[in-house]
CSV table of C-alpha atoms in Angstrom, one decimal:
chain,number,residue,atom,x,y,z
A,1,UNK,CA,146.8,56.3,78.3
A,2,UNK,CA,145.9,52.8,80.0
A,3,UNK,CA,144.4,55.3,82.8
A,4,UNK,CA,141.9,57.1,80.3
A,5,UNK,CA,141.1,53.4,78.7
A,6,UNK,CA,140.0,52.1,82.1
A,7,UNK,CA,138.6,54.7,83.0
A,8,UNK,CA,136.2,54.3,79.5
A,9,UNK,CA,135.9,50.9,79.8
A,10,UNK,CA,134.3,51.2,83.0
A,11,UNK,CA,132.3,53.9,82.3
A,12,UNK,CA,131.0,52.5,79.2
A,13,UNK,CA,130.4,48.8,80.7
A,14,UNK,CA,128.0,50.5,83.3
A,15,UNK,CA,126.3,52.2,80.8
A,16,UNK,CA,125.7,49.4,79.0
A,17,UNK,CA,124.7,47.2,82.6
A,18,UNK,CA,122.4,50.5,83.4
A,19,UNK,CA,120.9,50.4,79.9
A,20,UNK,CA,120.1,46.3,79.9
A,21,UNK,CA,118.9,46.6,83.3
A,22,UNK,CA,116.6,49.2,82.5
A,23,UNK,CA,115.7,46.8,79.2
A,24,UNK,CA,114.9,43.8,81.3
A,25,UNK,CA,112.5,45.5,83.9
A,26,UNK,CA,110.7,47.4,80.6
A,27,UNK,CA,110.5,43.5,78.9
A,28,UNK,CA,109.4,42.2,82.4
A,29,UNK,CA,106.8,45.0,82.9
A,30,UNK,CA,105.3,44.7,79.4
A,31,UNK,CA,105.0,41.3,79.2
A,32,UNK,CA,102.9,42.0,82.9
A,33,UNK,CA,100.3,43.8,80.6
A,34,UNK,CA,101.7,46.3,83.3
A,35,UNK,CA,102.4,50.6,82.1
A,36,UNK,CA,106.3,51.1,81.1
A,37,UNK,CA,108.1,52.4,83.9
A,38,UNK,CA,110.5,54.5,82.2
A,39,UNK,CA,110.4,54.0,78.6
A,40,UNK,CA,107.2,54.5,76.8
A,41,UNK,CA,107.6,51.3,74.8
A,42,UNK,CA,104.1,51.3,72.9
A,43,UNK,CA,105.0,54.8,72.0
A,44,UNK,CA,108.9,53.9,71.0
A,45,UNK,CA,107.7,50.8,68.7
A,46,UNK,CA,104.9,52.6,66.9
A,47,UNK,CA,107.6,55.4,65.8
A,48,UNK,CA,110.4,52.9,65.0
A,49,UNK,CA,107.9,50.7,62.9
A,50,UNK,CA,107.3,53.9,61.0
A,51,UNK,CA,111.3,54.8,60.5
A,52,UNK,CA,113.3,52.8,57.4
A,53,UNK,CA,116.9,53.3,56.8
A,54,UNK,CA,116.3,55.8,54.6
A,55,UNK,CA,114.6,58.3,57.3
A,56,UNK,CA,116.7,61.6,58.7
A,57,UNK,CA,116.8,60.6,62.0
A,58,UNK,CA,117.9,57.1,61.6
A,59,UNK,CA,121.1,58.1,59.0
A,60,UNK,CA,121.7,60.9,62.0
A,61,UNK,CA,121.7,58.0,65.1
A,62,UNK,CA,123.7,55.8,62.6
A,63,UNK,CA,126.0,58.4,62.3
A,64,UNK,CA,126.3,59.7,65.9
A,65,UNK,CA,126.8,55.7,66.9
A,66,UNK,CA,129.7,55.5,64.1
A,67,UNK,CA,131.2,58.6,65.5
A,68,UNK,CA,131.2,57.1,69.1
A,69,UNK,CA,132.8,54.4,67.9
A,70,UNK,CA,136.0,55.9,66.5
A,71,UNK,CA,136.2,58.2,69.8
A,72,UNK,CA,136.5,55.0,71.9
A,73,UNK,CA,138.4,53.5,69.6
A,74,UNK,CA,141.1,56.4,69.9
A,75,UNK,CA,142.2,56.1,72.9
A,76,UNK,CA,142.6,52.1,72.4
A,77,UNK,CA,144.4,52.2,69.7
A,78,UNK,CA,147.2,55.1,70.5
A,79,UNK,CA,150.7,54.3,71.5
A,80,UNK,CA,150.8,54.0,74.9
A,81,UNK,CA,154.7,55.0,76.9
A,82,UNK,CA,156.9,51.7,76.1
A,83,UNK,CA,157.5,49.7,79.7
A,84,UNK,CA,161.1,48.9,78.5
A,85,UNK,CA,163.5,50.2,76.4
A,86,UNK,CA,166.5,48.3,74.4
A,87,UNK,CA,169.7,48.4,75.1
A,88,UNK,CA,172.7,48.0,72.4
A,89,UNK,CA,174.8,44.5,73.0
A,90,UNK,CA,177.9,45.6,75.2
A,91,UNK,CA,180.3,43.3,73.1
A,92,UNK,CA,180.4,42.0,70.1
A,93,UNK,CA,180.2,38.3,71.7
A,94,UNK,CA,176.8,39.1,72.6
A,95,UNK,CA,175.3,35.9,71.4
A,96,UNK,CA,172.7,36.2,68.4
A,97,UNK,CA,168.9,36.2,69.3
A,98,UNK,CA,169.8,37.9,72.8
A,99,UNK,CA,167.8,41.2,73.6
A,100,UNK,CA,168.5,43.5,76.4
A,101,UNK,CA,166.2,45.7,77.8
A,102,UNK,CA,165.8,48.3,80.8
A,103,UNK,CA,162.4,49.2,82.2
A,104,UNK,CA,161.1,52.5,81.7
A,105,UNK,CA,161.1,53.3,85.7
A,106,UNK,CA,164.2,52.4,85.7
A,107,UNK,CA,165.5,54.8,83.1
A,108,UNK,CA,163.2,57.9,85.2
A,109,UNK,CA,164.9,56.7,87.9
A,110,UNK,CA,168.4,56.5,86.7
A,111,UNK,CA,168.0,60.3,84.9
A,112,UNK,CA,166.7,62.1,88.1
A,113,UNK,CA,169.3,60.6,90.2
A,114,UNK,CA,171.8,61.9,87.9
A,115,UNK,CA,170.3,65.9,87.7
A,116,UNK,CA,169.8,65.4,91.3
A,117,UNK,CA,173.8,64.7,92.4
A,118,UNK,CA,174.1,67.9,90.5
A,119,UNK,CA,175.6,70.5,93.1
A,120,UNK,CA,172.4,73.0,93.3
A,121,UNK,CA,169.4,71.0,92.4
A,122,UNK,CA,166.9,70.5,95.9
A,123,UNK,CA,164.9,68.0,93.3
A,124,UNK,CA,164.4,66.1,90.1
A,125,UNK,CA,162.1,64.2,88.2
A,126,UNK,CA,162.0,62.2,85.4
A,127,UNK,CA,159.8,61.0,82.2
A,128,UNK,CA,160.8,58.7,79.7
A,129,UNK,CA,158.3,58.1,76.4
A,130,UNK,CA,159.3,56.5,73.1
A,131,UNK,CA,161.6,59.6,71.9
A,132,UNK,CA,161.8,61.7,74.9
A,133,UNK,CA,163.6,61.7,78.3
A,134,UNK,CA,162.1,64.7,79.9
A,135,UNK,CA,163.8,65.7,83.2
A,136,UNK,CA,162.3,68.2,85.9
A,137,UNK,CA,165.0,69.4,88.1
A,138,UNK,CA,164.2,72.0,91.1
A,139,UNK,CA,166.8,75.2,92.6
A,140,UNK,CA,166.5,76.7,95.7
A,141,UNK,CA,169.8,78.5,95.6
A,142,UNK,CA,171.2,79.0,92.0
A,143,UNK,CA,170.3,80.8,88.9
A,144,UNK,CA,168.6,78.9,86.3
A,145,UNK,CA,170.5,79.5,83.4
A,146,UNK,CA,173.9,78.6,84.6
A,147,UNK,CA,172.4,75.1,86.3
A,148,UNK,CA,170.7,74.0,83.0
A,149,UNK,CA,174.2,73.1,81.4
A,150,UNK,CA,175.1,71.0,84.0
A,151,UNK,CA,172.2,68.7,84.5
A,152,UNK,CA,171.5,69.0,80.7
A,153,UNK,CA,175.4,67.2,80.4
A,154,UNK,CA,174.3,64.8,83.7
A,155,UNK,CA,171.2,63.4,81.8
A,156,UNK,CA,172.9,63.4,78.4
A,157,UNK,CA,175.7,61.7,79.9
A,158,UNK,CA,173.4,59.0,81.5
A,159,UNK,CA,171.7,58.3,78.7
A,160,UNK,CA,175.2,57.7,76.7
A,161,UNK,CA,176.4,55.3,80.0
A,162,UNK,CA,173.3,53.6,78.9
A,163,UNK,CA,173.4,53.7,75.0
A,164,UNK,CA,170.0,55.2,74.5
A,165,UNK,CA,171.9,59.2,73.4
A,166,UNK,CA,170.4,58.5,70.1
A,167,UNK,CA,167.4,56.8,70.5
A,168,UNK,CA,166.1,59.5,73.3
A,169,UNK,CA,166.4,63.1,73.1
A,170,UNK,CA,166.9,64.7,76.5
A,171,UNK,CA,164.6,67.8,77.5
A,172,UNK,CA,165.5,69.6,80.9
A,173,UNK,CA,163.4,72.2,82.3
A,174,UNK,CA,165.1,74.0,85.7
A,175,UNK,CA,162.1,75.8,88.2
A,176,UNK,CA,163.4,78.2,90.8
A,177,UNK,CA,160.8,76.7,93.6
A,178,UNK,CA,161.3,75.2,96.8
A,179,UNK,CA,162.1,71.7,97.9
A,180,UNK,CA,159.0,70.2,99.3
């Protein structure tokens, strides 16, 4: 998600640098006693001294602008993938106040290697969100079906090793393509 909020961010900040641009050289050119260049500005004031809050087209901007607002708030304001995960204390002389953690990356990189020392996978990737480790292993040479056990119990495995079994559930998904 931090892709899609840059992404907004920059196309909304030059939309808003286009739009007081455009403002200025309008402001410049009427105060000239020079014609508007884009915006008709004598029209535009006449028509909005004529509008009150209580007009139809004014409720209907009001609206629209509300409505924008909670679309770009969306995306800000969604749960983006954690970059680290907790680990459980190892002992119980883990001293209090002491938090271990292990980064997200590491985790993807930690459950592909595992489906990848399987004996028939050419390739594996991995995706860890807040509930889900989702791996993407690749077969050139056996079936499906009877390879999905094994790196399903290779991932499940890893993820016990690390104490995250019950905080993330494993998905595996075997493709029959080539190795690239």
């Amino acid at each position: 998600m931090a892709l899609l909020n840059r992404i907004l961010s920059v196309l909304l900040a030059l939309a808003l640098l286009l739009g007081g641009l455009l403002a200025a050289v309008e402001i410049v050119l009427a105060l000239l006693g020079r014609p508007s260049w884009v915006l008709p500005h004598e029209q535009w004031s006449t028509w909005l001294g004529e509008q009150t809050w209580d007009t139809d087209p004014v409720r209907a901007g009001l609206v629209a602008l509300a409505l924008l607002g909670l679309l770009l708030l969306w995306p800000a304001l969604r749960r983006g993938k954690p970059s680290a995960l907790s680990l459980p204390p190892r002992s119980q002389g883990t001293p209090a106040g002491v938090s271990v953690s292990a980064s997200r990356r590491g985790i993807e990189t930690s459950l592909a290697t595992a489906a990848r020392r399987t004996s028939g996978v050419s390739a594996a990737r991995a995706q860890v969100s807040r509930r889900r480790a989702t791996v993407r292993a690749r077969t050139a040479t056996r079936s499906p079906g009877t390879l999905h056990a094994e790196v399903s119990s290779a991932v499940t495995e890893t993820l016990t090793d690390l104490g995250l079994a019950e905080v993330l559930r494993p998905r595996v998904t075997i493709s029959t393509k080539a190795a690239r």
